[in-house]
PDB file of C-alpha atoms in Angstrom:
ATOM      1  CA  MET A 243      99.073 116.411  82.912  1.00  0.00           C
ATOM      2  CA  SER A 244      96.950 114.224  82.097  1.00  0.00           C
ATOM      3  CA  SER A 245      97.737 110.637  80.298  1.00  0.00           C
ATOM      4  CA  PRO A 246      95.970 110.056  76.902  1.00  0.00           C
ATOM      5  CA  GLU A 247      96.059 106.548  78.060  1.00  0.00           C
ATOM      6  CA  ARG A 248      97.118 105.384  74.462  1.00  0.00           C
ATOM      7  CA  LEU A 249      99.955 104.121  72.438  1.00  0.00           C
ATOM      8  CA  ASP A 250     100.308 107.069  70.066  1.00  0.00           C
ATOM      9  CA  GLY A 251     103.770 107.557  67.954  1.00  0.00           C
ATOM     10  CA  ARG A 252     105.710 108.926  70.809  1.00  0.00           C
ATOM     11  CA  ALA A 253     105.043 106.734  73.269  1.00  0.00           C
ATOM     12  CA  LEU A 254     106.201 103.921  70.494  1.00  0.00           C
ATOM     13  CA  THR A 255     109.679 105.746  69.965  1.00  0.00           C
ATOM     14  CA  TYR A 256     110.274 105.818  73.908  1.00  0.00           C
ATOM     15  CA  ILE A 257     109.276 101.804  74.131  1.00  0.00           C
ATOM     16  CA  GLY A 258     111.804 101.386  71.028  1.00  0.00           C
ATOM     17  CA  ILE A 259     114.493 103.496  72.973  1.00  0.00           C
ATOM     18  CA  ALA A 260     113.910 101.821  76.238  1.00  0.00           C
ATOM     19  CA  LEU A 261     114.094  98.208  74.314  1.00  0.00           C
ATOM     20  CA  LEU A 262     117.065  98.903  72.441  1.00  0.00           C
ATOM     21  CA  THR A 263     119.292  99.685  75.700  1.00  0.00           C
ATOM     22  CA  TRP A 264     117.642  97.550  77.835  1.00  0.00           C
ATOM     23  CA  SER A 265     118.583  94.588  75.077  1.00  0.00           C
ATOM     24  CA  SER A 266     122.213  95.878  75.611  1.00  0.00           C
ATOM     25  CA  ALA A 267     122.320  95.165  78.925  1.00  0.00           C
ATOM     26  CA  TYR A 268     122.625  91.373  79.588  1.00  0.00           C
ATOM     27  CA  ALA A 269     125.890  91.231  77.705  1.00  0.00           C
ATOM     28  CA  ALA A 270     127.225  94.130  79.151  1.00  0.00           C
ATOM     29  CA  ILE A 271     126.521  92.314  82.919  1.00  0.00           C
ATOM     30  CA  ALA A 272     127.996  89.473  82.312  1.00  0.00           C
ATOM     31  CA  TYR A 273     130.762  91.224  81.066  1.00  0.00           C
ATOM     32  CA  ALA A 274     131.217  93.212  84.029  1.00  0.00           C
ATOM     33  CA  LEU A 275     130.446  90.414  86.537  1.00  0.00           C
ATOM     34  CA  ALA A 276     134.107  89.275  85.625  1.00  0.00           C
ATOM     35  CA  SER A 277     135.681  92.052  87.645  1.00  0.00           C
ATOM     36  CA  PHE A 278     132.913  93.052  89.879  1.00  0.00           C
ATOM     37  CA  THR A 279     130.349  91.336  92.198  1.00  0.00           C
ATOM     38  CA  PRO A 280     126.728  91.285  91.535  1.00  0.00           C
ATOM     39  CA  GLY A 281     126.429  94.351  94.260  1.00  0.00           C
ATOM     40  CA  GLU A 282     128.923  96.315  92.925  1.00  0.00           C
ATOM     41  CA  VAL A 283     127.746  96.482  89.247  1.00  0.00           C
ATOM     42  CA  ALA A 284     123.821  97.063  90.878  1.00  0.00           C
ATOM     43  CA  LEU A 285     125.818 100.059  93.218  1.00  0.00           C
ATOM     44  CA  ALA A 286     127.750 101.226  90.035  1.00  0.00           C
ATOM     45  CA  ARG A 287     124.747 101.252  87.308  1.00  0.00           C
ATOM     46  CA  LEU A 288     122.292 102.947  89.760  1.00  0.00           C
ATOM     47  CA  SER A 289     125.361 105.593  90.780  1.00  0.00           C
ATOM     48  CA  ILE A 290     125.896 106.404  87.473  1.00  0.00           C
ATOM     49  CA  GLY A 291     122.583 106.802  86.462  1.00  0.00           C
ATOM     50  CA  THR A 292     121.387 108.725  89.459  1.00  0.00           C
ATOM     51  CA  LEU A 293     124.396 111.195  89.125  1.00  0.00           C
ATOM     52  CA  CYS A 294     122.952 111.473  85.307  1.00  0.00           C
ATOM     53  CA  PHE A 295     119.719 112.311  86.533  1.00  0.00           C
ATOM     54  CA  ALA A 296     121.233 114.926  89.444  1.00  0.00           C
ATOM     55  CA  VAL A 297     122.372 116.915  86.299  1.00  0.00           C
ATOM     56  CA  LEU A 298     119.790 116.920  84.067  1.00  0.00           C
ATOM     57  CA  LEU A 299     117.591 117.889  86.896  1.00  0.00           C
ATOM     58  CA  THR A 300     119.627 120.893  87.931  1.00  0.00           C
ATOM     59  CA  VAL A 301     120.116 122.059  84.135  1.00  0.00           C
ATOM     60  CA  LYS A 302     115.892 121.776  83.825  1.00  0.00           C
ATOM     61  CA  ARG A 303     115.517 123.089  87.042  1.00  0.00           C
ATOM     62  CA  VAL A 304     112.891 120.396  87.837  1.00  0.00           C
ATOM     63  CA  ALA A 305     111.186 120.331  91.383  1.00  0.00           C
ATOM     64  CA  LEU A 306     111.567 117.259  93.574  1.00  0.00           C
ATOM     65  CA  PRO A 307     108.423 115.349  94.104  1.00  0.00           C
ATOM     66  CA  ALA A 308     105.851 116.544  96.462  1.00  0.00           C
ATOM     67  CA  ARG A 309     106.833 115.606 100.124  1.00  0.00           C
ATOM     68  CA  ARG A 310     103.853 113.096 100.401  1.00  0.00           C
ATOM     69  CA  ASP A 311     105.066 110.847  97.909  1.00  0.00           C
ATOM     70  CA  TRP A 312     108.789 110.701  99.073  1.00  0.00           C
ATOM     71  CA  PRO A 313     107.698 107.506 101.304  1.00  0.00           C
ATOM     72  CA  GLN A 314     105.978 105.756  98.103  1.00  0.00           C
ATOM     73  CA  LEU A 315     109.008 106.747  96.107  1.00  0.00           C
ATOM     74  CA  ILE A 316     111.256 105.462  98.579  1.00  0.00           C
ATOM     75  CA  VAL A 317     109.880 102.378  98.775  1.00  0.00           C
ATOM     76  CA  LEU A 318     109.801 101.953  94.895  1.00  0.00           C
ATOM     77  CA  GLY A 319     113.216 102.733  94.335  1.00  0.00           C
ATOM     78  CA  VAL A 320     114.349  99.924  96.822  1.00  0.00           C
ATOM     79  CA  ILE A 321     111.836  97.475  95.577  1.00  0.00           C
ATOM     80  CA  GLY A 322     112.104  98.332  91.823  1.00  0.00           C
ATOM     81  CA  LEU A 323     115.702  99.377  91.529  1.00  0.00           C
ATOM     82  CA  THR A 324     117.486  97.750  94.128  1.00  0.00           C
ATOM     83  CA  THR A 325     116.025  94.636  94.798  1.00  0.00           C
ATOM     84  CA  TYR A 326     115.468  94.492  90.825  1.00  0.00           C
ATOM     85  CA  HIS A 327     119.402  94.619  89.803  1.00  0.00           C
ATOM     86  CA  LEU A 328     120.959  92.669  92.901  1.00  0.00           C
ATOM     87  CA  CYS A 329     118.750  89.859  92.121  1.00  0.00           C
ATOM     88  CA  LEU A 330     119.392  90.008  88.462  1.00  0.00           C
ATOM     89  CA  ASN A 331     122.911  90.304  88.661  1.00  0.00           C
ATOM     90  CA  ILE A 332     123.277  87.281  91.177  1.00  0.00           C
ATOM     91  CA  ALA A 333     121.075  85.170  89.019  1.00  0.00           C
ATOM     92  CA  GLU A 334     122.763  85.776  86.269  1.00  0.00           C
ATOM     93  CA  THR A 335     126.257  84.475  87.816  1.00  0.00           C
ATOM     94  CA  ARG A 336     124.474  81.008  87.830  1.00  0.00           C
ATOM     95  CA  VAL A 337     121.287  80.776  85.308  1.00  0.00           C
ATOM     96  CA  ALA A 338     121.632  80.368  81.854  1.00  0.00           C
ATOM     97  CA  SER A 339     120.677  83.747  79.897  1.00  0.00           C
ATOM     98  CA  GLY A 340     117.916  81.258  78.193  1.00  0.00           C
ATOM     99  CA  THR A 341     116.442  80.584  81.231  1.00  0.00           C
ATOM    100  CA  ALA A 342     116.679  84.592  82.132  1.00  0.00           C
ATOM    101  CA  ALA A 343     114.936  85.660  79.361  1.00  0.00           C
ATOM    102  CA  ILE A 344     112.132  83.497  79.755  1.00  0.00           C
ATOM    103  CA  LEU A 345     111.650  84.424  83.583  1.00  0.00           C
ATOM    104  CA  ILE A 346     112.256  88.116  82.528  1.00  0.00           C
ATOM    105  CA  SER A 347     109.468  87.843  79.903  1.00  0.00           C
ATOM    106  CA  LEU A 348     106.798  87.163  82.869  1.00  0.00           C
ATOM    107  CA  VAL A 349     107.108  90.739  83.540  1.00  0.00           C
ATOM    108  CA  PRO A 350     104.360  91.982  81.509  1.00  0.00           C
ATOM    109  CA  ALA A 351     101.628  89.428  82.834  1.00  0.00           C
ATOM    110  CA  ALA A 352     102.925  90.360  86.274  1.00  0.00           C
ATOM    111  CA  THR A 353     102.488  94.043  85.520  1.00  0.00           C
ATOM    112  CA  ALA A 354      99.100  93.375  84.444  1.00  0.00           C
ATOM    113  CA  ALA A 355      98.098  91.629  87.236  1.00  0.00           C
ATOM    114  CA  VAL A 356      99.326  94.026  89.934  1.00  0.00           C
ATOM    115  CA  SER A 357      97.781  96.346  87.978  1.00  0.00           C
ATOM    116  CA  ALA A 358      94.416  94.544  87.758  1.00  0.00           C
ATOM    117  CA  ILE A 359      94.665  94.500  91.639  1.00  0.00           C
ATOM    118  CA  TRP A 360      96.605  97.709  92.460  1.00  0.00           C
ATOM    119  CA  VAL A 361      95.057 100.481  90.520  1.00  0.00           C
ATOM    120  CA  ARG A 362      91.743  98.540  89.260  1.00  0.00           C
ATOM    121  CA  GLU A 363      92.923  98.573  85.851  1.00  0.00           C
ATOM    122  CA  ARG A 364      90.414  96.160  83.546  1.00  0.00           C
ATOM    123  CA  LEU A 365      92.044  93.486  81.387  1.00  0.00           C
ATOM    124  CA  SER A 366      90.208  92.350  78.088  1.00  0.00           C
ATOM    125  CA  PRO A 367      89.970  88.623  77.307  1.00  0.00           C
ATOM    126  CA  ARG A 368      91.925  89.993  73.808  1.00  0.00           C
ATOM    127  CA  THR A 369      94.719  91.776  76.154  1.00  0.00           C
ATOM    128  CA  LEU A 370      95.312  88.493  78.323  1.00  0.00           C
ATOM    129  CA  THR A 371      95.256  86.139  75.191  1.00  0.00           C
ATOM    130  CA  GLY A 372      97.783  88.347  73.356  1.00  0.00           C
ATOM    131  CA  LEU A 373     100.164  88.098  76.330  1.00  0.00           C
ATOM    132  CA  GLY A 374     100.049  84.699  76.439  1.00  0.00           C
ATOM    133  CA  VAL A 375     100.470  84.308  72.693  1.00  0.00           C
ATOM    134  CA  ALA A 376     103.421  86.835  73.118  1.00  0.00           C
ATOM    135  CA  LEU A 377     104.755  84.811  75.656  1.00  0.00           C
ATOM    136  CA  VAL A 378     104.746  81.566  73.408  1.00  0.00           C
ATOM    137  CA  GLY A 379     106.952  83.561  70.897  1.00  0.00           C
ATOM    138  CA  VAL A 380     109.216  84.502  72.955  1.00  0.00           C
ATOM    139  CA  VAL A 381     109.799  80.930  74.489  1.00  0.00           C
ATOM    140  CA  MET A 382     110.299  79.627  70.707  1.00  0.00           C
ATOM    141  CA  VAL A 383     112.933  82.454  70.263  1.00  0.00           C
ATOM    142  CA  VAL A 384     114.838  81.275  73.416  1.00  0.00           C
ATOM    143  CA  LEU A 385     114.625  77.552  72.813  1.00  0.00           C
ATOM    144  CA  ALA A 386     115.863  77.696  69.072  1.00  0.00           C
ATOM    145  CA  SER A 387     118.775  80.393  70.125  1.00  0.00           C
ATOM    146  CA  GLY A 388     120.854  77.518  70.679  1.00  0.00           C
ATOM    147  CA  LYS A 389     121.495  78.111  74.049  1.00  0.00           C
ATOM    148  CA  ASP A 390     121.021  75.864  77.095  1.00  0.00           C
ATOM    149  CA  VAL A 391     118.018  76.227  79.170  1.00  0.00           C
ATOM    150  CA  LYS A 392     118.404  74.822  82.669  1.00  0.00           C
ATOM    151  CA  PHE A 393     116.383  75.570  85.438  1.00  0.00           C
ATOM    152  CA  GLU A 394     117.618  75.916  89.023  1.00  0.00           C
ATOM    153  CA  PRO A 395     117.080  77.116  92.025  1.00  0.00           C
ATOM    154  CA  MET A 396     118.385  80.446  91.608  1.00  0.00           C
ATOM    155  CA  ALA A 397     116.266  81.342  88.619  1.00  0.00           C
ATOM    156  CA  ALA A 398     113.897  82.280  91.875  1.00  0.00           C
ATOM    157  CA  LEU A 399     115.884  85.065  92.310  1.00  0.00           C
ATOM    158  CA  VAL A 400     114.951  86.517  88.436  1.00  0.00           C
ATOM    159  CA  LEU A 401     110.889  85.710  89.661  1.00  0.00           C
ATOM    160  CA  VAL A 402     111.876  88.358  92.047  1.00  0.00           C
ATOM    161  CA  SER A 403     113.177  90.795  89.715  1.00  0.00           C
ATOM    162  CA  VAL A 404     110.095  90.197  87.694  1.00  0.00           C
ATOM    163  CA  MET A 405     107.857  91.154  90.759  1.00  0.00           C
ATOM    164  CA  ALA A 406     109.839  93.787  91.530  1.00  0.00           C
ATOM    165  CA  SER A 407     109.598  95.316  88.129  1.00  0.00           C
ATOM    166  CA  ALA A 408     105.861  95.001  88.041  1.00  0.00           C
ATOM    167  CA  ILE A 409     105.822  96.873  91.450  1.00  0.00           C
ATOM    168  CA  PHE A 410     107.890  99.644  90.309  1.00  0.00           C
ATOM    169  CA  PHE A 411     106.110 100.325  86.951  1.00  0.00           C
ATOM    170  CA  VAL A 412     102.478  99.960  88.284  1.00  0.00           C
ATOM    171  CA  GLY A 413     103.490 102.074  91.548  1.00  0.00           C
ATOM    172  CA  GLN A 414     104.813 104.967  89.591  1.00  0.00           C
ATOM    173  CA  LYS A 415     102.326 105.328  87.043  1.00  0.00           C
ATOM    174  CA  PRO A 416      99.587 107.457  89.509  1.00  0.00           C
ATOM    175  CA  LEU A 417     102.599 109.641  90.747  1.00  0.00           C
ATOM    176  CA  PHE A 418     103.293 111.260  87.294  1.00  0.00           C
ATOM    177  CA  ALA A 419      99.529 112.710  87.841  1.00  0.00           C
ATOM    178  CA  ARG A 420     100.919 115.100  90.430  1.00  0.00           C
ATOM    179  CA  ASN A 421     104.746 115.185  89.334  1.00  0.00           C
ATOM    180  CA  SER A 422     107.193 115.923  86.947  1.00  0.00           C
ATOM    181  CA  MET A 423     108.391 112.449  85.406  1.00  0.00           C
ATOM    182  CA  LEU A 424     111.876 113.314  85.440  1.00  0.00           C
ATOM    183  CA  GLY A 425     111.504 114.304  89.309  1.00  0.00           C
ATOM    184  CA  VAL A 426     109.693 110.730  89.961  1.00  0.00           C
ATOM    185  CA  THR A 427     112.737 108.680  88.055  1.00  0.00           C
ATOM    186  CA  GLY A 428     115.376 110.991  89.676  1.00  0.00           C
ATOM    187  CA  PHE A 429     114.162 110.448  93.074  1.00  0.00           C
ATOM    188  CA  THR A 430     113.170 106.683  93.234  1.00  0.00           C
ATOM    189  CA  PHE A 431     117.106 106.195  91.616  1.00  0.00           C
ATOM    190  CA  LEU A 432     118.796 108.253  94.444  1.00  0.00           C
ATOM    191  CA  ALA A 433     116.567 105.859  96.594  1.00  0.00           C
ATOM    192  CA  GLY A 434     117.571 102.670  94.628  1.00  0.00           C
ATOM    193  CA  THR A 435     121.509 103.721  94.844  1.00  0.00           C
ATOM    194  CA  LEU A 436     121.290 104.376  98.267  1.00  0.00           C
ATOM    195  CA  GLY A 437     119.437 101.032  98.917  1.00  0.00           C
ATOM    196  CA  ALA A 438     122.296  99.745  96.742  1.00  0.00           C
ATOM    197  CA  LEU A 439     125.442 101.030  98.826  1.00  0.00           C
ATOM    198  CA  PRO A 440     125.651  98.449 101.667  1.00  0.00           C
ATOM    199  CA  PHE A 441     125.997  95.480  98.731  1.00  0.00           C
ATOM    200  CA  GLY A 442     128.681  97.313  97.128  1.00  0.00           C
ATOM    201  CA  LEU A 443     131.063  98.782  99.442  1.00  0.00           C
ATOM    202  CA  GLY A 444     134.098  96.956  98.051  1.00  0.00           C
ATOM    203  CA  LEU A 445     133.359  98.862  94.471  1.00  0.00           C
ATOM    204  CA  PRO A 446     136.246 101.617  94.852  1.00  0.00           C
ATOM    205  CA  HIS A 447     139.157  98.638  95.964  1.00  0.00           C
ATOM    206  CA  ALA A 448     137.404  96.625  92.399  1.00  0.00           C
ATOM    207  CA  LEU A 449     137.627  99.577  90.103  1.00  0.00           C
ATOM    208  CA  ALA A 450     141.409 100.011  90.695  1.00  0.00           C
ATOM    209  CA  ALA A 451     142.193  96.678  89.794  1.00  0.00           C
ATOM    210  CA  ALA A 452     139.779  96.181  86.887  1.00  0.00           C
ATOM    211  CA  PRO A 453     140.911  96.686  83.090  1.00  0.00           C
ATOM    212  CA  ALA A 454     139.076  99.481  81.350  1.00  0.00           C
ATOM    213  CA  SER A 455     137.136  97.418  79.143  1.00  0.00           C
ATOM    214  CA  HIS A 456     134.926  96.394  82.069  1.00  0.00           C
ATOM    215  CA  ILE A 457     135.151  99.811  83.716  1.00  0.00           C
ATOM    216  CA  GLY A 458     133.339 100.538  80.327  1.00  0.00           C
ATOM    217  CA  ALA A 459     131.099  97.822  80.686  1.00  0.00           C
ATOM    218  CA  LEU A 460     129.724  99.676  83.924  1.00  0.00           C
ATOM    219  CA  LEU A 461     129.637 103.144  82.088  1.00  0.00           C
ATOM    220  CA  TRP A 462     127.702 102.138  79.367  1.00  0.00           C
ATOM    221  CA  LEU A 463     125.152 100.081  81.994  1.00  0.00           C
ATOM    222  CA  GLY A 464     124.636 103.076  83.774  1.00  0.00           C
ATOM    223  CA  ILE A 465     124.110 105.937  80.681  1.00  0.00           C
ATOM    224  CA  ALA A 466     122.541 103.687  78.192  1.00  0.00           C
ATOM    225  CA  PRO A 467     120.059 101.015  79.662  1.00  0.00           C
ATOM    226  CA  THR A 468     119.795 102.587  83.070  1.00  0.00           C
ATOM    227  CA  PHE A 469     119.403 106.667  82.473  1.00  0.00           C
ATOM    228  CA  ILE A 470     118.465 106.585  79.205  1.00  0.00           C
ATOM    229  CA  GLY A 471     116.479 103.496  79.108  1.00  0.00           C
ATOM    230  CA  TYR A 472     114.636 104.235  82.209  1.00  0.00           C
ATOM    231  CA  ILE A 473     113.519 108.023  81.163  1.00  0.00           C
ATOM    232  CA  ALA A 474     112.511 106.738  77.860  1.00  0.00           C
ATOM    233  CA  TRP A 475     110.195 104.053  79.659  1.00  0.00           C
ATOM    234  CA  ASN A 476     108.935 105.982  82.190  1.00  0.00           C
ATOM    235  CA  ALA A 477     107.935 108.827  79.482  1.00  0.00           C
ATOM    236  CA  ALA A 478     105.968 106.124  77.552  1.00  0.00           C
ATOM    237  CA  LEU A 479     103.955 105.388  81.041  1.00  0.00           C
ATOM    238  CA  GLN A 480     103.049 108.749  81.190  1.00  0.00           C
ATOM    239  CA  ARG A 481     101.231 108.357  78.116  1.00  0.00           C
ATOM    240  CA  ALA A 482      99.830 104.525  78.238  1.00  0.00           C
ATOM    241  CA  THR A 483      98.712 102.469  80.832  1.00  0.00           C
ATOM    242  CA  ALA A 484     101.339 100.016  82.701  1.00  0.00           C
ATOM    243  CA  SER A 485      99.964  96.920  80.780  1.00  0.00           C
ATOM    244  CA  GLN A 486     100.078  98.404  77.566  1.00  0.00           C
ATOM    245  CA  VAL A 487     103.739  99.767  77.918  1.00  0.00           C
ATOM    246  CA  SER A 488     105.198  96.262  79.481  1.00  0.00           C
ATOM    247  CA  SER A 489     103.736  94.150  77.106  1.00  0.00           C
ATOM    248  CA  PHE A 490     106.390  95.073  74.828  1.00  0.00           C
ATOM    249  CA  ILE A 491     109.125  93.804  77.128  1.00  0.00           C
ATOM    250  CA  TYR A 492     108.185  90.713  75.303  1.00  0.00           C
ATOM    251  CA  PHE A 493     110.227  92.117  72.373  1.00  0.00           C
ATOM    252  CA  SER A 494     113.526  92.186  74.316  1.00  0.00           C
ATOM    253  CA  PRO A 495     114.546  88.459  73.255  1.00  0.00           C
ATOM    254  CA  PRO A 496     113.816  89.084  69.622  1.00  0.00           C
ATOM    255  CA  ILE A 497     115.889  91.824  69.867  1.00  0.00           C
ATOM    256  CA  ALA A 498     118.654  90.046  71.485  1.00  0.00           C
ATOM    257  CA  VAL A 499     118.704  87.684  68.688  1.00  0.00           C
ATOM    258  CA  LEU A 500     118.809  90.122  66.003  1.00  0.00           C
ATOM    259  CA  ILE A 501     121.772  92.170  68.021  1.00  0.00           C
ATOM    260  CA  GLY A 502     123.507  88.697  68.035  1.00  0.00           C
ATOM    261  CA  TRP A 503     122.850  88.532  64.411  1.00  0.00           C
ATOM    262  CA  VAL A 504     124.314  91.796  63.403  1.00  0.00           C
ATOM    263  CA  TRP A 505     127.383  91.939  65.827  1.00  0.00           C
ATOM    264  CA  LEU A 506     128.219  88.355  66.493  1.00  0.00           C
ATOM    265  CA  GLY A 507     127.117  86.700  63.311  1.00  0.00           C
ATOM    266  CA  GLU A 508     124.834  84.259  64.959  1.00  0.00           C
ATOM    267  CA  ARG A 509     122.013  83.533  62.260  1.00  0.00           C
ATOM    268  CA  PRO A 510     118.789  83.322  63.716  1.00  0.00           C
ATOM    269  CA  THR A 511     116.577  80.126  62.626  1.00  0.00           C
ATOM    270  CA  VAL A 512     113.585  79.785  60.819  1.00  0.00           C
ATOM    271  CA  LEU A 513     111.877  78.912  64.259  1.00  0.00           C
ATOM    272  CA  THR A 514     113.580  81.888  65.597  1.00  0.00           C
ATOM    273  CA  LEU A 515     111.825  84.133  62.868  1.00  0.00           C
ATOM    274  CA  ILE A 516     108.870  82.083  63.649  1.00  0.00           C
ATOM    275  CA  GLY A 517     108.795  82.423  67.142  1.00  0.00           C
ATOM    276  CA  GLY A 518     109.785  86.655  66.546  1.00  0.00           C
ATOM    277  CA  ALA A 519     106.624  87.105  64.296  1.00  0.00           C
ATOM    278  CA  ILE A 520     104.282  85.109  67.154  1.00  0.00           C
ATOM    279  CA  THR A 521     105.698  87.641  69.696  1.00  0.00           C
ATOM    280  CA  VAL A 522     104.772  90.692  67.598  1.00  0.00           C
ATOM    281  CA  GLY A 523     101.477  89.091  66.204  1.00  0.00           C
ATOM    282  CA  GLY A 524     100.714  88.493  70.593  1.00  0.00           C
ATOM    283  CA  VAL A 525     101.649  92.096  71.110  1.00  0.00           C
ATOM    284  CA  VAL A 526      99.581  93.909  68.697  1.00  0.00           C
ATOM    285  CA  LEU A 527      96.856  91.368  69.853  1.00  0.00           C
ATOM    286  CA  ALA A 528      97.267  92.345  73.418  1.00  0.00           C
ATOM    287  CA  ASN A 529      97.259  96.410  72.648  1.00  0.00           C
ATOM    288  CA  ALA A 530      94.636  96.345  69.769  1.00  0.00           C
ATOM    289  CA  ARG A 531      91.387  98.107  70.729  1.00  0.00           C
ATOM    290  CA  ARG A 532      87.734  97.316  69.941  1.00  0.00           C
ATOM    291  CA  ARG A 533      86.564  99.663  67.131  1.00  0.00           C
ATOM    292  CA  PRO A 534      83.460 101.654  69.148  1.00  0.00           C
ATOM    293  CA  PRO A 535      80.210 100.710  68.103  1.00  0.00           C
ATOM    294  CA  ALA A 536      78.761 102.982  65.900  1.00  0.00           C
ATOM    295  CA  PRO A 537      76.517 105.934  66.894  1.00  0.00           C
ATOM    296  CA  ALA A 538      72.940 105.119  66.640  1.00  0.00           C
ATOM    297  CA  ALA A 539      70.871 107.496  64.361  1.00  0.00           C
ATOM    298  CA  ALA A 540      70.086 110.813  65.816  1.00  0.00           C
ATOM    299  CA  VAL A 541      66.506 110.818  66.410  1.00  0.00           C
ATOM    300  CA  VAL A 542      65.067 114.607  65.283  1.00  0.00           C
ATOM    301  CA  ALA A 543      62.221 115.247  68.167  1.00  0.00           C
ATOM    302  CA  THR A 544      60.052 117.319  66.346  1.00  0.00           C
ATOM    303  CA  PRO A 545      58.911 120.853  68.634  1.00  0.00           C
ATOM    304  CA  VAL A 546      55.145 120.201  70.159  1.00  0.00           C
ATOM    305  CA  LYS A 547      53.895 123.966  69.890  1.00  0.00           C
ATOM    306  CA  GLN A 548      51.674 125.067  72.613  1.00  0.00           C
ATOM    307  CA  SER A 549      48.336 125.643  71.981  1.00  0.00           C
TER     308      SER A 549
END
């Protein structure tokens, strides 16, 4: 199926579902890390997601991706899922959430750069300006949240997650043209789960000792941000360019602030609201399209009679 390469209503709906579920992941990861190691959290999250995909693919009888694409999908799964989740989980044991939010917000810019290099996606000055404006808004939101923002060497692991995510988003895009989106996503999750296996060998013992609430956090991570979130995100990628879709990741910190306001009663400051408005404006600018030039008046040629 050819992609219309535009942000239609369905693509925006998919992006919204992904952002809402992904924005809840940071708190769930921090909660689960009280009983599990970063590798165990990654393995549990990816394993639950893979099981959900296995059931869905079996029920819908989705064909596996073409064999020629398996090596690329395996590499993408290990980079975009194993590496991303391991590095992010390890970083969250040391890095302040505000710092992580700022760094993860570099994903749209990284995705745009990888798209330009890998698939020759042309980025207009308007798109680049919009990405920069949105990043400024995100920084304002995080700095106004009252959380400690302290940069330290462990933050480099978040940057690894940023690049892994960008490679994952861009690398999958061409494969959707000749494979089922569900098949591609499920296959990469299987590869990512197998890649995380050596880092979570203590998971069975940890599950036996963990309280039910922490196990519930793992279940939430595997089902909502992972299974539902990645399906929605890849469905959006199937309908628009990687740089367009990834630009909406800038909305994640403002959404997290809103969740904290509703759930924890943390009222946002005026600076937070201004930063959120700047973020929205930047994303709109990055995805704005130039109006096509007005068609020139058609010249009607007068037929010449042959004598």
